[in-house]
Coordinates of C-alpha atoms and ligand atoms in Angstrom, one line a residue:
Chain A
M570 CA -10.0 -24.0 -10.9
N571 CA -12.4 -21.0 -11.1
I572 CA -10.8 -17.8 -9.8
C573 CA -12.4 -14.4 -9.3
V574 CA -10.2 -11.3 -9.0
C575 CA -11.8 -8.2 -7.4
V576 CA -10.5 -5.0 -9.0
K577 CA -11.1 -1.4 -8.1
Q578 CA -11.0 1.6 -10.4
V579 CA -8.9 4.4 -8.8
P580 CA -7.5 7.8 -9.7
D581 CA -4.1 7.5 -11.2
S582 CA -1.7 7.3 -8.2
W583 CA 0.6 9.8 -10.0
A584 CA -2.1 12.5 -9.9
E585 CA -2.8 14.7 -6.9
K586 CA -6.0 13.4 -5.3
K587 CA -8.7 15.6 -3.8
L588 CA -12.0 15.2 -1.9
S589 CA -15.1 16.6 -3.4
S590 CA -16.2 19.9 -1.8
T591 CA -19.9 18.9 -2.0
D592 CA -20.0 15.6 -0.3
S593 CA -16.4 14.8 0.9
T594 CA -16.1 11.7 -1.3
L595 CA -13.2 11.1 -3.5
D596 CA -13.3 13.5 -6.5
R597 CA -13.0 10.9 -9.2
A598 CA -13.3 13.5 -12.0
S599 CA -10.1 15.3 -10.9
A600 CA -7.7 12.5 -12.0
D601 CA -7.4 9.9 -14.7
R602 CA -9.0 6.6 -13.8
V603 CA -6.9 3.4 -13.9
V604 CA -7.0 -0.1 -12.5
N605 CA -5.7 0.0 -9.0
E606 CA -2.0 -1.0 -9.6
L607 CA -1.9 -3.7 -6.9
D608 CA -4.9 -5.4 -8.5
E609 CA -2.9 -6.1 -11.6
Y610 CA -0.7 -8.3 -9.5
A611 CA -3.8 -10.1 -8.3
V612 CA -4.9 -10.7 -12.0
E613 CA -1.4 -11.8 -12.9
E614 CA -1.3 -14.3 -10.0
A615 CA -4.8 -15.7 -11.0
L616 CA -3.6 -16.1 -14.6
R617 CA -0.5 -18.0 -13.5
I618 CA -2.6 -20.3 -11.3
V619 CA -5.0 -21.2 -14.1
E620 CA -2.2 -21.6 -16.6
A621 CA -0.7 -24.2 -14.3
H622 CA -3.9 -25.9 -13.1
G623 CA -6.5 -25.0 -15.8
G624 CA -9.7 -23.0 -15.2
E625 CA -10.9 -19.5 -15.8
V626 CA -10.5 -16.1 -14.3
T627 CA -13.4 -13.7 -13.8
I628 CA -13.0 -10.0 -13.0
L629 CA -15.4 -8.5 -10.4
S630 CA -15.7 -4.8 -9.7
M631 CA -18.1 -2.5 -7.9
G632 CA -18.0 1.0 -9.1
P633 CA -19.6 3.7 -11.3
T634 CA -20.4 3.1 -15.0
E635 CA -16.8 4.0 -16.1
A636 CA -15.5 1.1 -13.9
A637 CA -16.5 -1.2 -16.8
D638 CA -13.4 0.2 -18.6
S639 CA -11.2 -1.1 -15.8
I640 CA -12.9 -4.5 -15.9
R641 CA -12.2 -4.8 -19.6
K642 CA -8.6 -3.6 -19.0
A643 CA -8.1 -6.3 -16.4
I644 CA -9.8 -8.9 -18.7
S645 CA -7.4 -8.0 -21.5
M646 CA -4.5 -9.4 -19.4
G647 CA -6.1 -12.8 -20.1
A648 CA -9.2 -13.2 -18.1
T649 CA -12.5 -14.6 -19.5
A650 CA -15.4 -12.6 -18.2
G651 CA -16.5 -9.7 -16.0
I652 CA -19.0 -8.9 -13.4
H653 CA -19.8 -5.2 -12.8
V654 CA -21.9 -4.1 -9.8
V655 CA -23.1 -0.7 -10.7
D656 CA -25.8 1.3 -8.9
D657 CA -26.2 5.0 -8.2
A658 CA -27.1 4.1 -4.6
L659 CA -23.5 2.8 -4.1
H660 CA -21.9 6.3 -4.4
G661 CA -19.8 7.0 -1.2
S662 CA -20.0 3.5 0.1
D663 CA -17.4 2.7 2.8
A664 CA -15.4 -0.5 3.3
L665 CA -18.2 -2.2 5.2
A666 CA -20.7 -1.6 2.4
T667 CA -18.2 -2.5 -0.3
S668 CA -17.3 -5.8 1.4
L669 CA -21.1 -6.5 1.8
V670 CA -21.8 -5.9 -1.9
L671 CA -18.7 -7.9 -3.1
A672 CA -19.6 -10.8 -0.8
K673 CA -23.1 -10.9 -2.2
A674 CA -21.8 -10.8 -5.7
L675 CA -19.4 -13.7 -5.0
E676 CA -21.7 -15.8 -3.0
G677 CA -23.0 -19.1 -4.6
R678 CA -20.8 -18.8 -7.7
G679 CA -18.5 -21.6 -6.7
F680 CA -15.2 -19.7 -7.1
D681 CA -12.3 -21.8 -5.7
L682 CA -10.2 -18.7 -5.1
I683 CA -11.0 -15.0 -4.7
I684 CA -7.9 -12.8 -5.1
F685 CA -7.5 -9.1 -4.2
G686 CA -4.6 -6.6 -4.4
S687 CA -3.6 -6.0 -0.8
E688 CA -4.6 -2.3 -0.9
S689 CA -6.1 0.3 -3.1
T690 CA -3.9 3.3 -3.8
D691 CA -6.7 5.7 -3.1
A692 CA -8.4 4.6 0.2
R693 CA -5.4 2.6 1.4
M694 CA -7.4 0.9 4.2
S695 CA -6.3 -2.7 3.3
V696 CA -9.4 -4.0 5.1
V697 CA -11.8 -5.2 2.3
P698 CA -10.1 -8.6 1.6
A699 CA -10.3 -9.5 5.4
M700 CA -13.9 -8.2 5.5
V701 CA -15.0 -10.3 2.5
A702 CA -13.3 -13.4 3.9
A703 CA -15.2 -12.8 7.2
R704 CA -18.5 -12.3 5.4
L705 CA -18.1 -15.4 3.3
N706 CA -16.7 -17.5 6.1
L707 CA -13.7 -18.4 4.1
P708 CA -10.0 -18.7 5.1
Q709 CA -8.2 -15.4 4.9
L710 CA -4.8 -15.6 3.3
T711 CA -3.8 -12.0 3.0
F712 CA -0.6 -10.0 2.2
A713 CA 0.8 -12.9 0.2
N714 CA 4.1 -12.5 -1.6
K715 CA 4.0 -16.1 -2.7
V716 CA 1.1 -18.3 -3.5
D717 CA 1.2 -22.1 -4.1
V718 CA -1.9 -24.1 -5.0
D719 CA -1.8 -27.9 -5.0
G720 CA -5.1 -29.6 -5.6
S721 CA -7.4 -28.2 -2.9
A722 CA -4.5 -27.1 -0.7
I723 CA -3.2 -23.6 -0.7
K724 CA -0.1 -22.2 0.9
I725 CA 1.1 -18.6 1.0
Q726 CA 3.9 -16.6 2.5
R727 CA 2.3 -13.8 4.4
V728 CA 4.5 -10.7 4.7
T729 CA 5.0 -9.6 8.3
D730 CA 7.1 -7.0 10.1
Y731 CA 9.7 -9.6 11.0
G732 CA 9.8 -11.4 7.7
Y733 CA 6.9 -13.8 6.7
D734 CA 4.5 -16.4 8.0
E735 CA 3.8 -19.6 6.1
V736 CA 0.0 -20.0 6.1
S737 CA -2.0 -22.9 4.8
A738 CA -5.6 -23.6 4.2
T739 CA -8.1 -25.6 2.1
L740 CA -9.9 -24.1 -0.9
P741 CA -12.1 -22.1 -1.4
A742 CA -10.2 -19.2 0.1
V743 CA -9.7 -15.5 -0.1
V744 CA -6.2 -14.2 -0.9
S745 CA -4.6 -10.8 -1.2
V746 CA -1.3 -10.2 -2.9
V747 CA 1.5 -7.6 -2.4
E748 CA 3.5 -6.1 -5.2
K749 CA 6.5 -8.5 -4.7
T750 CA 4.5 -11.6 -5.8
N751 CA 5.0 -11.3 -9.5
E752 CA 5.4 -8.9 -12.5
P753 CA 2.1 -8.2 -14.2
R754 CA 2.1 -8.9 -17.9
Y755 CA 1.1 -6.4 -20.6
P756 CA -2.1 -7.4 -22.5
S757 CA -1.4 -8.9 -25.9
F758 CA -3.1 -7.5 -28.9
K759 CA -5.1 -10.6 -29.3
N760 CA -6.4 -10.4 -25.7
I761 CA -7.2 -6.7 -26.0
M762 CA -9.4 -7.6 -28.9
A763 CA -11.0 -10.5 -27.1
A764 CA -11.7 -8.4 -24.0
K765 CA -13.9 -6.1 -26.1
K766 CA -16.2 -9.0 -26.7
A767 CA -15.9 -10.7 -23.3
P768 CA -19.1 -11.4 -21.5
M769 CA -19.9 -8.8 -18.9
E770 CA -22.6 -9.2 -16.4
A771 CA -24.0 -5.9 -15.0
L772 CA -25.7 -6.2 -11.6
T773 CA -27.7 -3.7 -9.6
L774 CA -28.3 -3.8 -5.8
S775 CA -31.7 -5.3 -6.3
D776 CA -30.2 -8.1 -8.4
L777 CA -28.0 -8.9 -5.5
G778 CA -30.8 -8.6 -2.9
V779 CA -29.0 -5.8 -1.1
D780 CA -31.2 -3.1 0.4
A781 CA -30.1 0.3 -1.0
S782 CA -30.6 1.8 2.5
T783 CA -27.7 -0.2 3.9
V784 CA -25.1 1.2 1.5
G785 CA -23.9 4.5 0.0
L786 CA -22.7 7.7 1.5
G787 CA -25.8 8.5 3.7
N788 CA -25.7 5.0 5.3
A789 CA -22.0 4.7 5.7
W790 CA -20.9 3.4 9.2
S791 CA -18.7 6.4 9.6
Q792 CA -19.1 10.0 8.4
V793 CA -16.6 12.7 7.4
A794 CA -17.3 15.8 9.5
S795 CA -14.8 18.1 7.8
F796 CA -11.6 18.2 5.8
A797 CA -8.8 20.7 4.9
D798 CA -5.6 20.8 3.0
R799 CA -2.5 20.4 5.1
P800 CA -1.0 23.8 5.6
A801 CA 1.9 24.2 3.1
K802 CA 5.2 23.8 4.7
P803 CA 7.4 26.9 4.7
A804 CA 10.3 26.5 2.3
G805 CA 13.4 25.0 3.8
T806 CA 17.0 26.0 3.5
I807 CA 18.7 24.5 0.5
V808 CA 22.5 24.7 0.1
T809 CA 24.7 23.5 -2.7
D810 CA 27.6 21.3 -1.5
D811 CA 31.0 23.0 -1.9
G812 CA 32.6 20.7 0.6
T813 CA 30.7 22.2 3.5
G814 CA 27.4 20.3 3.0
A815 CA 28.0 17.9 5.8
A816 CA 29.0 20.7 8.2
H817 CA 25.8 22.5 7.4
I818 CA 23.7 19.4 8.1
E819 CA 25.6 18.9 11.3
E820 CA 24.7 22.5 12.3
F821 CA 21.0 21.8 11.5
L822 CA 21.0 18.6 13.6
V823 CA 22.6 20.5 16.5
A824 CA 20.2 23.4 16.3
Q825 CA 17.2 21.0 16.2
K826 CA 18.8 19.1 19.2
F827 CA 19.0 15.8 17.2
I828 CA 22.6 15.5 18.3
Chain B
M225 CA -16.8 5.8 33.1
S226 CA -17.1 3.4 30.3
E227 CA -14.3 1.2 29.1
V228 CA -12.1 1.8 26.1
L229 CA -10.6 -1.4 24.7
V230 CA -7.0 -1.2 23.5
L231 CA -5.5 -4.0 21.5
I232 CA -1.9 -4.4 22.6
E233 CA 0.9 -5.3 20.1
H234 CA 3.7 -7.2 21.8
S235 CA 6.3 -9.9 21.3
G236 CA 6.5 -12.0 24.5
S237 CA 6.9 -9.5 27.4
D238 CA 8.1 -6.8 25.1
V239 CA 5.2 -4.3 24.6
K240 CA 5.4 -2.2 21.5
K241 CA 5.5 1.5 22.0
V242 CA 2.4 2.1 19.8
S243 CA 0.4 0.1 22.4
L244 CA 1.4 2.5 25.2
E245 CA 0.6 5.5 22.9
L246 CA -2.9 4.0 22.4
L247 CA -3.4 3.7 26.2
A248 CA -2.7 7.4 26.5
I249 CA -5.2 8.2 23.8
A250 CA -7.8 5.9 25.4
A251 CA -7.5 7.8 28.7
G252 CA -9.0 10.8 26.9
L253 CA -12.1 8.8 25.9
G254 CA -12.8 6.7 29.0
E255 CA -11.3 4.0 31.2
P256 CA -8.5 2.2 29.3
S257 CA -8.7 -1.6 29.3
A258 CA -5.9 -3.4 27.5
V259 CA -6.4 -6.6 25.6
V260 CA -3.4 -8.8 25.2
V261 CA -3.4 -12.0 23.1
G262 CA -1.0 -14.9 22.8
P263 CA 2.0 -16.4 24.6
G264 CA 3.6 -13.9 27.0
A265 CA 0.4 -11.9 27.3
G266 CA 0.5 -12.2 31.1
D267 CA 4.0 -10.7 31.3
C268 CA 2.7 -7.4 29.9
V269 CA 0.2 -6.7 32.7
A270 CA 2.5 -4.6 34.9
I271 CA 3.9 -2.3 32.2
L272 CA 0.4 -1.8 30.9
G273 CA -0.9 -0.8 34.3
E274 CA 2.0 1.7 34.7
H275 CA 0.8 3.3 31.4
G276 CA -2.8 3.8 32.4
A277 CA -4.6 0.4 31.8
Q278 CA -7.1 -0.2 34.6
T279 CA -7.9 -3.7 33.5
V280 CA -5.8 -6.1 31.3
Y281 CA -7.7 -8.8 29.6
V282 CA -5.3 -11.7 29.0
A283 CA -6.0 -14.3 26.4
D284 CA -2.8 -16.3 26.3
A285 CA -4.0 -19.6 24.8
A286 CA -1.6 -20.7 22.2
D287 CA -4.2 -21.2 19.5
M288 CA -5.0 -17.4 19.6
V289 CA -1.9 -16.8 17.4
D290 CA -1.9 -20.1 15.4
Y291 CA -4.3 -18.6 12.8
V292 CA -4.4 -15.5 10.7
V293 CA -6.1 -12.5 12.6
A294 CA -9.6 -14.1 13.0
P295 CA -9.1 -15.4 16.6
T296 CA -8.2 -11.9 17.9
A297 CA -11.2 -10.4 16.1
E298 CA -13.5 -13.0 17.6
L299 CA -12.1 -12.3 21.1
L300 CA -12.6 -8.6 20.7
A301 CA -16.1 -9.2 19.3
Q302 CA -16.9 -11.2 22.5
L303 CA -15.5 -8.4 24.7
V304 CA -17.4 -5.7 22.8
S305 CA -20.7 -7.6 23.4
E306 CA -19.9 -8.2 27.1
K307 CA -18.4 -4.8 28.0
S308 CA -20.1 -2.4 25.6
P309 CA -17.0 -0.2 25.4
T310 CA -17.0 3.4 24.3
A311 CA -14.5 2.5 21.5
V312 CA -12.0 -0.1 20.5
L313 CA -8.5 1.3 19.6
I314 CA -6.1 -0.9 17.5
P315 CA -2.6 -0.2 16.2
S316 CA -2.6 0.7 12.5
S317 CA -0.4 -2.1 11.4
A318 CA -1.3 -4.3 8.5
E319 CA -2.5 -6.9 10.9
G320 CA -4.2 -4.4 13.2
K321 CA -6.3 -3.1 10.3
E322 CA -7.4 -6.6 9.4
V323 CA -8.4 -7.3 12.9
A324 CA -10.4 -4.0 12.9
G325 CA -12.0 -4.9 9.6
R326 CA -13.2 -8.3 10.8
L327 CA -14.3 -6.9 14.1
A328 CA -16.4 -4.2 12.3
V329 CA -18.1 -7.0 10.3
A330 CA -18.7 -9.1 13.4
T331 CA -20.2 -6.2 15.4
N332 CA -21.7 -4.3 12.5
S333 CA -19.8 -1.3 13.6
G334 CA -18.0 1.6 11.8
V335 CA -14.3 1.5 11.4
I336 CA -11.8 4.3 10.8
T337 CA -8.2 3.4 9.9
D338 CA -4.9 5.3 10.2
A339 CA -6.1 7.9 12.6
V340 CA -3.5 10.2 14.2
A341 CA -5.7 11.7 16.9
V342 CA -9.0 10.9 18.6
A343 CA -11.0 13.7 20.3
A344 CA -13.0 13.1 23.5
D345 CA -16.2 12.9 21.5
G346 CA -14.7 10.2 19.3
T347 CA -13.9 12.4 16.3
A348 CA -10.8 10.9 14.6
T349 CA -8.2 12.9 12.6
Q350 CA -6.7 11.2 9.6
N351 CA -4.0 12.4 7.2
V352 CA -5.1 11.1 3.8
F353 CA -3.6 11.2 0.3
G354 CA -0.1 11.0 1.7
G355 CA -0.7 13.7 4.2
A356 CA -1.9 16.3 1.8
T357 CA -5.5 16.4 3.2
I358 CA -6.6 16.3 6.9
V359 CA -9.9 14.7 7.5
Q360 CA -12.1 14.7 10.6
S361 CA -14.5 11.8 10.8
K362 CA -16.7 9.9 13.3
V363 CA -18.2 6.5 13.5
S364 CA -22.0 6.8 13.3
S365 CA -23.0 3.2 13.8
G366 CA -22.2 0.6 16.4
T367 CA -19.0 0.7 18.5
P368 CA -16.4 3.0 17.1
I369 CA -13.4 0.9 15.9
I370 CA -10.4 3.1 15.3
T371 CA -6.9 2.1 14.2
I372 CA -4.2 4.6 15.2
R373 CA -0.8 5.2 13.7
T374 CA 2.5 4.8 15.6
N375 CA 4.0 8.1 16.9
S376 CA 0.6 9.8 17.1
T377 CA 1.2 10.8 20.7
A378 CA 3.7 10.1 23.5
P379 CA 3.2 7.3 26.0
F380 CA 2.1 8.5 29.4
V381 CA 3.3 6.9 32.7
T382 CA 0.6 7.0 35.3
G383 CA 2.4 4.7 37.6
G384 CA -0.8 2.8 38.3
S385 CA -1.4 -0.9 38.4
A386 CA -3.9 -3.0 36.4
T387 CA -6.3 -5.8 37.3
R388 CA -5.6 -8.9 35.3
V389 CA -8.7 -10.7 34.0
D390 CA -8.1 -13.9 32.1
V391 CA -10.4 -14.5 29.1
T392 CA -11.0 -17.3 26.7
V393 CA -13.0 -17.5 23.5
A394 CA -14.4 -20.5 21.8
L395 CA -13.0 -20.0 18.3
S396 CA -15.3 -20.7 15.3
D397 CA -14.2 -23.2 12.7
V398 CA -13.6 -20.5 10.2
A399 CA -11.3 -18.6 12.6
K400 CA -9.1 -21.7 12.5
S401 CA -9.2 -22.1 8.7
A402 CA -6.0 -20.2 7.8
K403 CA -3.3 -21.9 9.9
V404 CA 0.2 -20.3 10.5
T405 CA 2.5 -23.3 10.0
N406 CA 5.8 -21.5 10.3
R407 CA 7.1 -18.0 11.2
V408 CA 10.3 -16.9 9.4
S409 CA 12.2 -14.0 10.8
V410 CA 14.7 -12.2 8.6
E411 CA 17.8 -11.2 10.4
K412 CA 17.3 -8.6 13.1
S413 CA 19.5 -5.5 12.6
G414 CA 19.5 -4.3 16.2
R415 CA 18.3 -0.9 14.9
P416 CA 15.0 0.6 16.1
D417 CA 11.8 -0.6 14.4
L418 CA 11.2 1.4 11.2
S419 CA 7.6 2.4 12.0
E420 CA 8.5 3.5 15.6
A421 CA 11.9 5.1 15.1
A422 CA 12.5 8.8 16.1
I423 CA 14.9 9.1 13.2
V424 CA 14.8 7.3 9.8
V425 CA 17.8 7.4 7.4
S426 CA 16.5 6.4 3.9
G427 CA 18.2 5.6 0.7
G428 CA 17.0 5.5 -2.9
R429 CA 18.3 4.7 -6.4
G430 CA 21.0 7.3 -5.9
V431 CA 22.7 5.0 -3.3
G432 CA 23.6 2.8 -6.2
S433 CA 24.1 -0.7 -4.7
D434 CA 23.6 -2.9 -1.7
E435 CA 27.1 -2.0 -0.8
G436 CA 26.1 1.6 -0.8
F437 CA 23.5 0.8 1.8
A438 CA 26.0 -1.1 3.9
T439 CA 28.9 1.4 3.7
I440 CA 27.0 4.8 3.5
I441 CA 23.4 4.6 4.7
E442 CA 23.7 2.1 7.6
P443 CA 26.7 3.8 9.2
L444 CA 24.9 7.2 9.3
A445 CA 21.8 5.4 10.7
D446 CA 23.9 3.8 13.4
A447 CA 25.7 7.1 14.3
L448 CA 22.3 8.6 14.9
G449 CA 20.6 5.6 16.5
A450 CA 18.2 5.6 13.6
A451 CA 16.2 3.1 11.5
V452 CA 17.1 2.5 7.9
G453 CA 14.4 3.0 5.2
A454 CA 14.5 2.6 1.4
S455 CA 12.6 3.7 -1.7
R456 CA 10.9 1.2 -3.9
A457 CA 13.6 1.7 -6.6
A458 CA 16.1 0.5 -4.0
T459 CA 14.0 -2.5 -2.8
D460 CA 13.1 -3.5 -6.3
A461 CA 16.8 -3.5 -7.2
G462 CA 17.4 -5.9 -4.3
W463 CA 19.7 -3.5 -2.5
Y464 CA 17.6 -3.5 0.7
P465 CA 14.9 -5.9 1.9
H466 CA 11.3 -5.1 1.1
Q467 CA 10.1 -4.7 4.7
F468 CA 12.1 -1.5 4.9
Q469 CA 10.4 0.1 1.9
V470 CA 8.8 3.5 2.8
G471 CA 5.8 4.7 0.8
Q472 CA 2.4 3.9 -0.6
T473 CA 3.0 0.2 -0.8
G474 CA 5.6 0.1 2.0
K475 CA 5.6 1.5 5.5
T476 CA 4.2 4.8 6.5
V477 CA 6.5 6.5 8.9
S478 CA 6.1 9.7 10.9
P479 CA 9.5 10.2 12.7
Q480 CA 10.9 13.3 14.3
L481 CA 13.5 13.4 11.5
Y482 CA 13.6 11.8 8.1
I483 CA 16.8 11.9 6.1
A484 CA 16.2 11.2 2.3
N485 CA 19.4 10.3 0.4
G486 CA 19.3 9.8 -3.4
I487 CA 15.5 9.7 -3.4
S488 CA 13.7 11.8 -6.0
G489 CA 10.5 12.2 -4.1
A490 CA 7.9 10.4 -6.3
I491 CA 4.3 10.9 -5.0
Q492 CA 4.2 7.2 -3.9
H493 CA 7.3 7.7 -1.8
R494 CA 6.1 10.9 -0.3
A495 CA 2.9 9.2 0.7
G496 CA 4.9 7.2 3.3
M497 CA 6.9 10.0 4.9
Q498 CA 5.2 13.3 4.3
T499 CA 4.1 13.6 7.9
S500 CA 7.6 13.4 9.2
K501 CA 8.3 16.3 11.6
A502 CA 11.6 17.4 10.0
V503 CA 13.1 16.3 6.7
I504 CA 16.7 16.5 5.5
V505 CA 17.4 15.9 1.8
V506 CA 20.7 15.0 0.1
N507 CA 20.3 14.8 -3.7
K508 CA 22.5 15.8 -6.6
D509 CA 19.6 17.1 -8.6
A510 CA 18.5 20.5 -7.4
D511 CA 15.2 20.1 -9.1
A512 CA 14.3 16.8 -7.4
P513 CA 10.7 17.2 -6.0
I514 CA 11.8 15.8 -2.6
F515 CA 13.4 19.2 -1.9
D516 CA 9.9 20.7 -1.6
L517 CA 9.5 18.7 1.7
A518 CA 13.0 19.6 3.0
D519 CA 13.6 21.6 6.1
F520 CA 17.2 21.4 5.2
G521 CA 18.6 20.2 1.9
V522 CA 22.0 19.8 0.4
V523 CA 22.4 19.6 -3.4
G524 CA 25.4 17.3 -3.6
D525 CA 26.7 13.8 -4.0
L526 CA 25.7 11.5 -1.1
N527 CA 28.9 9.5 -1.6
T528 CA 30.9 12.4 -0.2
V529 CA 28.4 14.3 1.9
I530 CA 27.1 11.3 4.0
P531 CA 30.4 9.7 5.0
D532 CA 31.6 13.2 6.0
L533 CA 28.4 13.7 8.1
T534 CA 28.8 10.3 9.7
A535 CA 32.4 11.1 10.7
R536 CA 31.4 14.4 12.1
I537 CA 28.6 12.9 14.3
K538 CA 30.9 10.2 15.5
N539 CA 33.6 12.8 16.4
R540 CA 31.2 14.6 18.6
G541 CA 31.2 11.4 20.7
Ligands
FAD2395 C1 1.6 1.5 -7.4 C2 2.9 2.1 -7.1 C3 3.3 2.0 -5.8 C4 4.6 2.5 -5.4 N1 4.9 2.5 -4.1 C5 6.1 3.0 -3.8 C6 6.5 3.0 -2.4 O1 5.9 2.4 -1.5 N2 7.7 3.6 -2.1 C7 8.5 4.2 -3.0 O2 9.6 4.7 -2.6 N3 8.2 4.2 -4.3 C8 7.0 3.6 -4.7 N4 6.7 3.6 -6.0 C9 7.7 4.0 -7.0 C10 7.8 5.5 -7.2 O3 7.0 5.9 -8.2 C11 9.3 5.8 -7.6 O4 9.6 5.1 -8.8 C12 10.3 5.5 -6.6 O5 10.0 6.1 -5.4 C13 11.7 6.1 -7.0 O6 12.7 5.8 -6.1 P1 13.9 6.7 -6.0 O7 13.5 8.1 -5.6 O8 14.9 6.0 -5.1 O9 14.5 6.7 -7.5 P2 14.6 7.8 -8.6 O10 13.3 8.4 -8.8 O11 15.4 7.2 -9.7 O12 15.5 8.9 -7.9 C14 16.9 8.8 -7.6 C15 17.4 10.1 -7.1 O13 18.7 9.9 -6.6 C16 19.4 11.1 -7.0 N5 20.8 10.7 -7.0 C17 21.4 9.8 -7.9 N6 22.7 9.6 -7.6 C18 23.0 10.4 -6.5 C19 24.1 10.7 -5.7 N7 25.3 10.1 -6.0 N8 24.0 11.5 -4.7 C20 22.8 12.1 -4.4 N9 21.7 11.9 -5.1 C21 21.8 11.1 -6.2 C22 18.9 11.5 -8.3 O14 19.1 12.9 -8.5 C23 17.4 11.2 -8.1 O15 16.7 12.3 -7.6 C24 5.4 3.1 -6.4 C25 5.0 3.2 -7.7 C26 3.7 2.7 -8.1 C27 3.3 2.8 -9.5

C-alpha cells in the first residue's frame, strides 16, 4: 500500500491572521508556521493503514521554501519520503491552481491512497480534496471520521449534518479526514533523526509541466478587490453575579425582544 | 435577463431555509432558477416558486444521491454549459462547498466560498479569519460559482409560481465510484438546525458533564426555542455529539443571539460564532477572552445563573 498525504504549511491557528497590505494574500510572515493541524490526522491515518497492511507513506506539499520544514515535521511522525512543489510563480495560488498542481504532482506515481486533512485552518475552504479527486478521476471519500481498508476495497464513515453516511469504493481513492478519526502521535526521537535524512524531491512547475501563466496570484480564477478589518465591537455590559445575574440577562433579552 | 442557478438543499419536500435565502440573493443578480436533486425534488417546486424561482430544474433520479457529491456537480456542469447562467449559488455546507469545487474544476470557473453577500455586479463579501477581516472579491474567469452561508439574508416571498423542467444527466463512471451504501441518522432532537437557528445556546468545559448539558443547557435552549451548540472541549469529552461543535473545525453559526456558557473563547471557538448578531456570556472567570465579544455578560457560576434564567423565561409563559 503506497499512500501520499498532502500537507499544507499554515500560520499557527492560535495567532491572529492578517492579509498582506501589498497584495491581499495571507501574510505568512506575521505568524509562526506550522503543519495544518488537521493534516496531522491525515498523516496518522496513513501510518495506521501502512502499519496494518504494509507499505510506505510519502508527504506532498506545495508551498514556499519554508514549507520543507513542515514536510520534515510530517515525515518525523513516521513517513518515508517527501515531495515539495516549490516555485515563486505559485505565490497567491487559489484552490483551483493548488488542486491542479497537486494533481500533476500525484499523477502517475501509483499511489493507492491520497489522504488530506478535511480543511486548512487558514483558508478553510475544504474544497481541495474534492477538486483533486475530480482532476484525477478518482473516487472521493471525504470528511471521513473512520477509514477501513481491506485489500482493494475502502469504506469510510462520511460525517453529515444528520450523522454519517457509509461510503465505499475501490482503490485508488482520495480521502479526507476530520479531527475525530484518530489521535495524532508525537514523533519519536528516532523518527525525528530519520526525517532529517529522508529523501526529499523538490519539483518546480516546469518539472510538472504546468504552465506558470495558469497559476499564482495574477492568474487566480478569482481576485480580491478590497479588504478591511471588521469594526471593533463596542464593549458590552458585564455584571458580576450577586444573585441577580439571571434577572439582568432576562432584562437584556426583553430589551432586545428575544422574549 | 440571464439565469442565476441556485442549488437547493432539501430533505424530501422540506426545503432548507438557506435555499430560500439564496433565491432572494439570486434575484439581485438575474432571474433565479432553482436546481433540485434527488427523491422528493418535485415536491419542492411550489415553495420555490413562491420564493422567487422562475424555473425549477428537477433531477429526481435516485442515483443522483447514491454517490458522493459528483452527480450533482455533473448535473450543474451540464446546466452551466446549456444555460450560460450569470452565476451559480450554492449553500455553504460541507457538501455544498465540495459540489462547488468539483463544478469549478469541470467548468474551469472561479469559486468563492462562504460569502455572506453578493452585489449586483457579482462582488462577493466574505468574513475571513473568524470574522476579523471582511474581504470583497470577484470571480474573474468562467461562470462565478459562489457558496453562501446560512442566515446571510432573509427569504423573500414573491408569491410567484415556477415552471418545472425535468432534467437528466448521464453520469460518468467516476461520478459513480464513491457509493453511499447506508445513511445513519443520529437521534433528532426536535430543536432547530444548529446552522439555521435564530438563537444558539452553547456549552463548554464549564458545563462539566453530559448531565450538565441535559439538565442545564438543553432546558434553556428549549425555553428559548434555540439550538444547542458545544465547544470542542465539550465534544472531545463526549458530553455532546460532535455535529454540534461550533468553531473552526465544527459549524460556523451566525444567529441573532449566541449564549456562551462555560466557554473561554479560544480563537478556534470564536472562528465559528464571531459573526453572531448578539452575544451573551456566562463564565465564572472575569478574564475569559469570550467576554470581549459579549453584548451582555455575567461573571458567575452557570450552575446557578442558567437554571434561574430558564425558570424566569418559563414563568413569563
Ligand atoms: C486545530 C484546532 C481546531 C479547533 N477547533 C475548535 C472548534 O471547532 N471549536 C472549539 O470550540 N474549539 C476548537 N479548538 C479548541 C480550542 O482551542 C479550545 O481548546 C476550546 O474551544 C476550549 O473549550 P472551552 O472554552 O469549552 O474550554 P476551556 O477553555 O477550558 O474553558 C472553560 C471555561 O469555562 C469556565 N467555567 C468553568 N466552570 C464554570 C462554571 N461553573 N460556570 C461558569 N463558567 C465556568 C471557565 O472559566 C473557562 O473560561 C480547536 C483547537 C485546535 C488546535
